[in-house]
Coordinates of C-alpha atoms in Angstrom, one line a residue:
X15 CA -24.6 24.5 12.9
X16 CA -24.7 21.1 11.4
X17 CA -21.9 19.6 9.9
X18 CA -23.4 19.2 6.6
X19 CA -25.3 22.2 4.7
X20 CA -27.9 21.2 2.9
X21 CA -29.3 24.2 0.5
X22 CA -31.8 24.1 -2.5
X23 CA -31.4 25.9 -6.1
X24 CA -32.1 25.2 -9.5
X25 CA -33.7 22.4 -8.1
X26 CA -31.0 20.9 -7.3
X27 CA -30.1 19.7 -3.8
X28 CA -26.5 21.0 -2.4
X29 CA -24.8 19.2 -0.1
X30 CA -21.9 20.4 1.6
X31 CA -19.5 19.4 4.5
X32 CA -19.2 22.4 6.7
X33 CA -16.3 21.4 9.0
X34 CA -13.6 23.1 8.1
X35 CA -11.9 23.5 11.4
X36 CA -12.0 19.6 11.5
X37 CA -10.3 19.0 8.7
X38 CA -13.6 18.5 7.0
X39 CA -13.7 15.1 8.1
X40 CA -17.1 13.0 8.1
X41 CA -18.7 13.2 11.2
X42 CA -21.7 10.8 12.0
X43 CA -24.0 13.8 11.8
X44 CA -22.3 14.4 7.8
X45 CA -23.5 10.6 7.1
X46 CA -27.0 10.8 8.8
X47 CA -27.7 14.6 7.2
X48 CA -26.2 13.1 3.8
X49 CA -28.9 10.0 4.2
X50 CA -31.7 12.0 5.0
X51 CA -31.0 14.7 2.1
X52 CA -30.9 11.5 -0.3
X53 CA -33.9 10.4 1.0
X54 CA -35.6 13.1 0.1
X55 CA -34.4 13.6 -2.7
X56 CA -35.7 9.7 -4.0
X57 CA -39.1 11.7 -2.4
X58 CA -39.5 14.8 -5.0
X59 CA -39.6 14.2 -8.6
X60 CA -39.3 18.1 -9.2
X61 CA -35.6 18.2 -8.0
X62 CA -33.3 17.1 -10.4
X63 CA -31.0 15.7 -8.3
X64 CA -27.9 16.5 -5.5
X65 CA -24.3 17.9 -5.8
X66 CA -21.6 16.7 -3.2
X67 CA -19.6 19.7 -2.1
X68 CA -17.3 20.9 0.9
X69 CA -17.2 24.6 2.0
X70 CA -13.8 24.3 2.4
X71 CA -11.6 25.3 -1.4
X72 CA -8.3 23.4 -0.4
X73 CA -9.4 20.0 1.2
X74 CA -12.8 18.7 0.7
X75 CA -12.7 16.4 3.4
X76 CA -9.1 14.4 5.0
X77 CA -11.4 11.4 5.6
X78 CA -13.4 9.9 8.4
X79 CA -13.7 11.9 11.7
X80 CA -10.9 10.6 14.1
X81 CA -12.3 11.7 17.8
X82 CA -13.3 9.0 19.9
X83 CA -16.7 9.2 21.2
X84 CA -17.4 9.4 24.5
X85 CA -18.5 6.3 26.7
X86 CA -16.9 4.3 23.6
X87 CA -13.5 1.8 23.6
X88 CA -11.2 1.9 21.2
X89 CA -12.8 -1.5 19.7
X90 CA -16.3 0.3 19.4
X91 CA -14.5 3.2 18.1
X92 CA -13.3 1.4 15.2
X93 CA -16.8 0.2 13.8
X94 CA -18.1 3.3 14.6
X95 CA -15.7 5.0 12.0
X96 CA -16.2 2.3 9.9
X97 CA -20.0 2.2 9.9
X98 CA -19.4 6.4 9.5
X99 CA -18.3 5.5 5.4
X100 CA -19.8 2.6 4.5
X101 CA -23.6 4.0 5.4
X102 CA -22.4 7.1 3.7
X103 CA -21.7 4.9 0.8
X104 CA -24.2 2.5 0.6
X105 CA -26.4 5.4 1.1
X106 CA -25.2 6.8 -2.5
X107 CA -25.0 3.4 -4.4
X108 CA -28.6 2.7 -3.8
X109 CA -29.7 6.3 -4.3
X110 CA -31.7 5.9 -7.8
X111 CA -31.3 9.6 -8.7
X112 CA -28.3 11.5 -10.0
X113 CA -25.7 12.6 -7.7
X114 CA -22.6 14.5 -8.4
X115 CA -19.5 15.2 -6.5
X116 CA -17.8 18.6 -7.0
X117 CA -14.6 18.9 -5.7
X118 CA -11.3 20.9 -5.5
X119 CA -8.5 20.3 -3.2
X120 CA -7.5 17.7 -1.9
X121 CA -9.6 14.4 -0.7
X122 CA -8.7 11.9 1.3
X123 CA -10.2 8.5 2.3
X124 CA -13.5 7.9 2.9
X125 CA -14.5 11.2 1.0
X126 CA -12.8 10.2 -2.1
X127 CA -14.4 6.5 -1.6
X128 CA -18.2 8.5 -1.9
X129 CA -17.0 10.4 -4.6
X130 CA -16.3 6.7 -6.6
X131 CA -20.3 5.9 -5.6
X132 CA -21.6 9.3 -6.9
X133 CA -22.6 9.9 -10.8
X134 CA -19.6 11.4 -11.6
X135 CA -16.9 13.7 -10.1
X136 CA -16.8 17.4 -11.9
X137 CA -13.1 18.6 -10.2
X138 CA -11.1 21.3 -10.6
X139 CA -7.7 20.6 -12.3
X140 CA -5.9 20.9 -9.4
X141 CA -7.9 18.9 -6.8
X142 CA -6.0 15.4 -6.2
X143 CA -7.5 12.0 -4.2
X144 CA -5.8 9.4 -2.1
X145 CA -6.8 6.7 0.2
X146 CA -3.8 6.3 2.6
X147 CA -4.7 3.2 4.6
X148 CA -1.9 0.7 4.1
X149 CA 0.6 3.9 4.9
X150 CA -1.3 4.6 8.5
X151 CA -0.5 0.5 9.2
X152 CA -4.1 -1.1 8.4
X153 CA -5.8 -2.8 5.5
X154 CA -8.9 -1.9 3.9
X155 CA -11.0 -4.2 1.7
X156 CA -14.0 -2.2 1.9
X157 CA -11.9 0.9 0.6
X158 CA -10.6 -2.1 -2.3
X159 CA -14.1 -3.2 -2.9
X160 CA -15.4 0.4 -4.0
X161 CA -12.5 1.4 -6.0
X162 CA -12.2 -1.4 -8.0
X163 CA -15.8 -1.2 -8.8
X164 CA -15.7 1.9 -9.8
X165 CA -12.8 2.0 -11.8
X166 CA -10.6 -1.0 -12.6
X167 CA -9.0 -4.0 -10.5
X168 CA -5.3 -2.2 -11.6
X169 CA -6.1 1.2 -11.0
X170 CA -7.2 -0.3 -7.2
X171 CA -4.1 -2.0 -6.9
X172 CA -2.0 0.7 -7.2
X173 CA -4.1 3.1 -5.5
X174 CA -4.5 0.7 -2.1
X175 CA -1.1 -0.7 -2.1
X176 CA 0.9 2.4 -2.9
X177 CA -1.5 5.0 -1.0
X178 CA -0.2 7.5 -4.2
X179 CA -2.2 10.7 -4.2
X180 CA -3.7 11.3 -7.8
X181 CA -4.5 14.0 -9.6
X182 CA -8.0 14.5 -11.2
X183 CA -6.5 14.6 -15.1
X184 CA -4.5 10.8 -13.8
X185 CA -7.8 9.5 -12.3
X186 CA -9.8 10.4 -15.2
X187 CA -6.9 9.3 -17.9
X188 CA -6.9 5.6 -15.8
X189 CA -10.8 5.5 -16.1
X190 CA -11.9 7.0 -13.0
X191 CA -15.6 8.6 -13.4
X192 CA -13.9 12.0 -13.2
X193 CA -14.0 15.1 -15.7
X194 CA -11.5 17.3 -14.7
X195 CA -12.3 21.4 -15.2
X196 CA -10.7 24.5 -14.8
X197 CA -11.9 25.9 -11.0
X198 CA -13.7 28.8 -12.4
X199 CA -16.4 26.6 -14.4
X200 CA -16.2 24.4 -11.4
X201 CA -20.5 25.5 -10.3
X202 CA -21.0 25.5 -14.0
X203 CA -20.1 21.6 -14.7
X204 CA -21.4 20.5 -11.9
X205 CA -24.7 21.6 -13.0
X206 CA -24.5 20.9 -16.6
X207 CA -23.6 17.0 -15.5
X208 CA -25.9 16.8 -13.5
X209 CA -28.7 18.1 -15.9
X210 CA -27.5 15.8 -18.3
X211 CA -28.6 12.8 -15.9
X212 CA -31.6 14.6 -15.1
X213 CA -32.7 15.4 -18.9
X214 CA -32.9 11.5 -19.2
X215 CA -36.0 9.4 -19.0
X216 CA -36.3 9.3 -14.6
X217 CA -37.3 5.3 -14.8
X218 CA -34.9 4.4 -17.4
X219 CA -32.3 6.4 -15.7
X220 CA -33.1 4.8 -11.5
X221 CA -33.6 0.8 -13.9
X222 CA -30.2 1.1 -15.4
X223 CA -28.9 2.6 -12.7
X224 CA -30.0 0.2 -9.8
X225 CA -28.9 -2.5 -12.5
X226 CA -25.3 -1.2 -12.3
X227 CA -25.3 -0.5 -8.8
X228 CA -25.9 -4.2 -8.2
X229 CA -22.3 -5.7 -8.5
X230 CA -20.9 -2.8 -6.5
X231 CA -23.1 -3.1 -3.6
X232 CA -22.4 -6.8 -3.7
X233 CA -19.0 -6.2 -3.8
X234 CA -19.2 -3.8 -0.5
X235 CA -21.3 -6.1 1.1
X236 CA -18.7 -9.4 0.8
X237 CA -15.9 -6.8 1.9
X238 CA -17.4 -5.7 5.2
X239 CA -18.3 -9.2 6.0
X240 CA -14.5 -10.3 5.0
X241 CA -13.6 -7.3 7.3
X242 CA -15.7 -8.4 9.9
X243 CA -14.5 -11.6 9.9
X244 CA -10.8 -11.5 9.8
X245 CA -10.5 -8.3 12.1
X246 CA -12.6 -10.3 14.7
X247 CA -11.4 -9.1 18.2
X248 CA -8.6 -6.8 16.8
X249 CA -10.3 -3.4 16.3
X250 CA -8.9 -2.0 19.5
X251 CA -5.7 -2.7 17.4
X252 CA -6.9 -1.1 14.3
X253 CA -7.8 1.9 16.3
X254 CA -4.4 2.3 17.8
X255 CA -3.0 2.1 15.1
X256 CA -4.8 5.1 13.5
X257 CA -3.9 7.1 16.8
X258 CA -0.4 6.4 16.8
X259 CA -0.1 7.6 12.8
X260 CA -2.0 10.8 13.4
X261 CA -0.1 11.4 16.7
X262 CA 3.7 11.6 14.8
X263 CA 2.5 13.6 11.9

């Protein structure tokens, strides 16, 4: 079964990460299934648009998908989980129609980073967010770069450097695109925020939207080329790193 559901009602596209034995982590397949789905939906003016889910009710997704491919070193291993969230991304910030995340439980990394591209995030009151690189032992500008687009320079500061998890009434009260919601009118909000994007004008909506998606894809863009750059030769390093973390806890 693939690792990410993709199902059609109300004319709305649902997406939804179906690896619950795995942590729900992204996979490759998530990202490529998650591209084409957006694809389409950019395709057929008669949907209104896609919600972000995970079939799992207690973790959405604890990041990028750790396992090392086969016939790949650790340095290779390292952009390919890279290249795993910032397609997944970039895929959202240049989609021109509206996407939704839906969430409760917890997410972590990467996850909550395409949550930050999406529309908005409808989440139950007791979901929560973190991004816990700096506590694994590496850096992430790209993770910085997204954040602090989406939000606010401080609220990135405190989030990267302190790898705090948040709840969704903190993230939306520090102007995170969050409305938090009590877990039984979770389906509910989802699809009322969504309709509300969709009741809007379509090429007013994809102009404005492209127009504020601008800054944050240039923003992503400088940050993997800053990555590239200064990790140069040391993402064997990176990778260990990772494995060493995930290996104590």
């Amino acid at each position: 079964m693939t690792d990410l559901i993709i199902t059609e009602s109300e004319s709305i596209l649902w997406l939804s990460i179906n690896r619950a034995a795995k942590a729900s982590s992204i996979s490759r397949d998530v990202t490529d299934t998650y591209i084409t789905a957006l694809e389409t939906l950019e395709k057929r003016p008669d949907l209104k648009g896609a919600v972000w889910k995970s079939e799992s009710e207690t973790l959405f997704s604890g990041g990028v998908d750790l396992k090392q491919p086969d016939g790949m070193n650790a340095q290779q291993t390292s952009e390919h989980r890279t290249a795993i969230i910032t397609d997944l991304v970039m895929a959202t910030l240049h989609c021109t129609r509206p996407v939704v995340t839906m969430t409760q439980g917890r997410m972590i990394g990467g996850a909550f980073l395409n949550a930050l591209a999406c529309d908005r995030i409808i989440a139950a009151q007791d979901a929560s967010f973190q991004l816990p690189e700096v506590k694994i032992g590496i850096g992430s500008p790209i993770a910085a770069a997204i954040v602090e687009t989406a939000t606010n320079p401080g609220l990135a500061y405190d989030l990267l450097l302190s790898a705090r998890e948040i709840s969704a009434d903190r993230l939306e009260a520090l102007g995170g695109p969050c409305t938090p919601v009590s877990k039984d009118d979770l389906i509910e909000k989802a699809i009322e925020a969504l309709n509300l994007y969709a009741s809007m004008p379509s090429q007013a909506f994809a102009y404005m939207k492209t127009w504020f998606q601008k800054p944050r894809i240039a923003a992503l863009e400088n940050a993997i080329r800053f990555t590239a750059e200064t990790r140069k030769g040391q993402n064997s390093e990176v990778t260990e790193t990772v494995e060493k973390f995930f290996a104590k806890s």
